[in-house]
Coordinates of C-alpha atoms in Angstrom, one line a residue:
X1 CA 0.0 -0.3 -0.1
X2 CA 1.2 3.2 -0.7
X3 CA 1.5 6.6 0.9
X4 CA -1.3 8.0 -1.9
X5 CA -3.8 5.2 -0.9
X6 CA -3.3 5.4 2.5
X7 CA -4.4 9.1 2.3
X8 CA -6.8 8.8 -0.5
X9 CA -9.3 6.1 1.2
X10 CA -9.9 5.4 4.4
X11 CA -7.9 1.5 5.1
X12 CA -10.7 -1.2 6.9
X13 CA -8.9 -4.2 8.1
X14 CA -11.2 -7.2 9.3
X15 CA -10.2 -9.7 11.8
X16 CA -11.5 -12.9 12.6
X17 CA -9.6 -16.3 14.0
X18 CA -9.7 -18.0 10.8
X19 CA -10.3 -16.0 8.1
X20 CA -12.3 -17.9 6.9
X21 CA -15.8 -16.8 6.6
X22 CA -17.4 -13.7 8.6
X23 CA -13.9 -11.6 8.0
X24 CA -14.3 -12.7 4.3
X25 CA -17.5 -11.8 4.1
X26 CA -17.2 -8.7 5.2
X27 CA -14.6 -8.0 3.1
X28 CA -16.0 -9.0 0.1
X29 CA -19.0 -7.0 1.2
X30 CA -17.0 -3.8 1.6
X31 CA -15.2 -4.2 -2.0
X32 CA -18.6 -4.8 -3.5
X33 CA -20.1 -1.9 -2.1
X34 CA -17.6 0.8 -1.5
X35 CA -15.7 0.0 -4.7
X36 CA -12.3 2.1 -4.2
X37 CA -13.6 4.5 -1.7
X38 CA -11.7 2.3 0.9
X39 CA -9.5 -0.1 0.8
X40 CA -9.9 -3.2 2.1
X41 CA -8.0 -6.2 4.0
X42 CA -8.6 -8.9 5.8
X43 CA -6.8 -11.8 8.7
X44 CA -6.7 -14.0 11.0
X45 CA -5.3 -15.0 14.6
X46 CA -5.0 -18.1 13.3
X47 CA -5.8 -18.7 9.9
X48 CA -7.4 -21.5 8.2
X49 CA -6.2 -23.8 5.4
X50 CA -8.7 -22.5 3.1
X51 CA -12.3 -20.1 3.3
X52 CA -15.2 -22.4 4.7
X53 CA -17.2 -23.0 1.6
X54 CA -20.7 -22.6 2.6
X55 CA -19.4 -19.0 3.6
X56 CA -18.4 -18.6 0.0
X57 CA -21.5 -20.5 -1.4
X58 CA -23.9 -18.1 0.6
X59 CA -22.0 -15.0 -0.9
X60 CA -22.6 -16.2 -4.2
X61 CA -26.2 -16.6 -3.6
X62 CA -26.0 -12.7 -3.5
X63 CA -23.3 -12.1 -6.1
X64 CA -20.4 -11.4 -4.3
X65 CA -17.4 -13.7 -5.6
X66 CA -14.9 -14.3 -3.0
X67 CA -13.9 -17.9 -3.9
X68 CA -10.6 -16.9 -4.9
X69 CA -9.7 -15.3 -1.7
X70 CA -7.4 -16.7 1.0
X71 CA -7.1 -16.7 4.7
X72 CA -4.0 -14.4 5.4
X73 CA -2.1 -14.3 8.9
X74 CA -3.2 -11.2 10.8
X75 CA 0.3 -8.8 11.6
X76 CA 1.0 -5.6 13.9
X77 CA 1.8 -4.0 10.2
X78 CA -1.9 -4.7 8.8
X79 CA -3.1 -3.3 12.2
X80 CA -0.9 -0.1 11.8
X81 CA -1.9 1.0 8.3
X82 CA -5.3 0.4 8.8
X83 CA -7.7 3.5 10.3
X84 CA -10.8 1.3 10.8
X85 CA -10.3 -2.5 12.3
X86 CA -13.5 -4.8 13.1
X87 CA -12.9 -7.6 14.9
X88 CA -15.2 -10.6 15.1
X89 CA -14.8 -13.1 17.8
X90 CA -11.0 -13.0 18.0
X91 CA -10.9 -11.5 21.6
X92 CA -7.7 -9.8 22.4
X93 CA -5.6 -11.5 20.0
X94 CA -5.3 -8.2 17.9
X95 CA -2.6 -5.4 18.7
X96 CA -4.1 -1.9 19.7
X97 CA -2.5 1.4 18.6
X98 CA -3.6 4.7 19.5
X99 CA -5.6 6.6 17.0
X100 CA -7.4 3.6 15.4
X101 CA -10.7 3.3 15.3
X102 CA -12.2 -0.7 16.5
X103 CA -15.5 -2.4 16.6
X104 CA -16.1 -5.7 17.7
X105 CA -18.9 -7.3 15.9
X106 CA -20.4 -10.3 17.7
X107 CA -21.7 -13.0 14.9
X108 CA -22.0 -16.0 15.4
X109 CA -19.0 -17.9 13.6
X110 CA -20.3 -19.8 10.3
X111 CA -17.8 -22.6 10.5
X112 CA -19.6 -26.0 10.7
X113 CA -23.0 -24.3 9.9
X114 CA -25.6 -25.3 7.0
X115 CA -26.2 -22.6 4.7
X116 CA -29.6 -22.1 5.8
X117 CA -27.9 -21.0 9.3
X118 CA -25.0 -19.5 7.6
X119 CA -27.4 -16.7 5.5
X120 CA -29.0 -14.9 8.3
X121 CA -25.1 -14.3 9.2
X122 CA -24.6 -12.8 6.1
X123 CA -27.4 -10.7 5.8
X124 CA -26.5 -9.1 8.9
X125 CA -22.6 -8.8 8.2
X126 CA -24.0 -6.9 5.0
X127 CA -26.1 -5.0 6.9
X128 CA -23.4 -3.6 9.5
X129 CA -21.3 -3.3 6.3
X130 CA -23.8 -0.8 4.6
X131 CA -24.0 1.1 8.1
X132 CA -19.8 1.4 7.6
X133 CA -20.0 3.0 4.2
X134 CA -22.3 5.2 4.9
X135 CA -20.5 6.6 7.7
X136 CA -16.7 6.6 5.8
X137 CA -17.9 7.6 2.5
X138 CA -20.3 10.5 4.2

């Protein structure tokens, strides 16, 4: 990320434990809704080997393709470079830096759930991302 990118648009980092479901869905929605008005990143404290296939399928149902994404490890630099850090069930594993906006979104983990139970999680993530976009781009 260049300094020009950092100053032109807010950097948003979504963090969950495995970076395979919730944070990937949130990043997918933010990319789809905000486009190039926001720089989007996601990571996990203990990344999985691959995305949750049910989360991928749930997102595909609403026209957001996250199938090519891969879980990434959370780094201190990723947090440091972000303006907004949104955690989803990762507890105290996320480093805290002064001057950053932190939010914790309490959402059920879609891991191991059937798609009919993942859809409401997906829809709640979308609702929260839409509200975030409205705030960041106002």
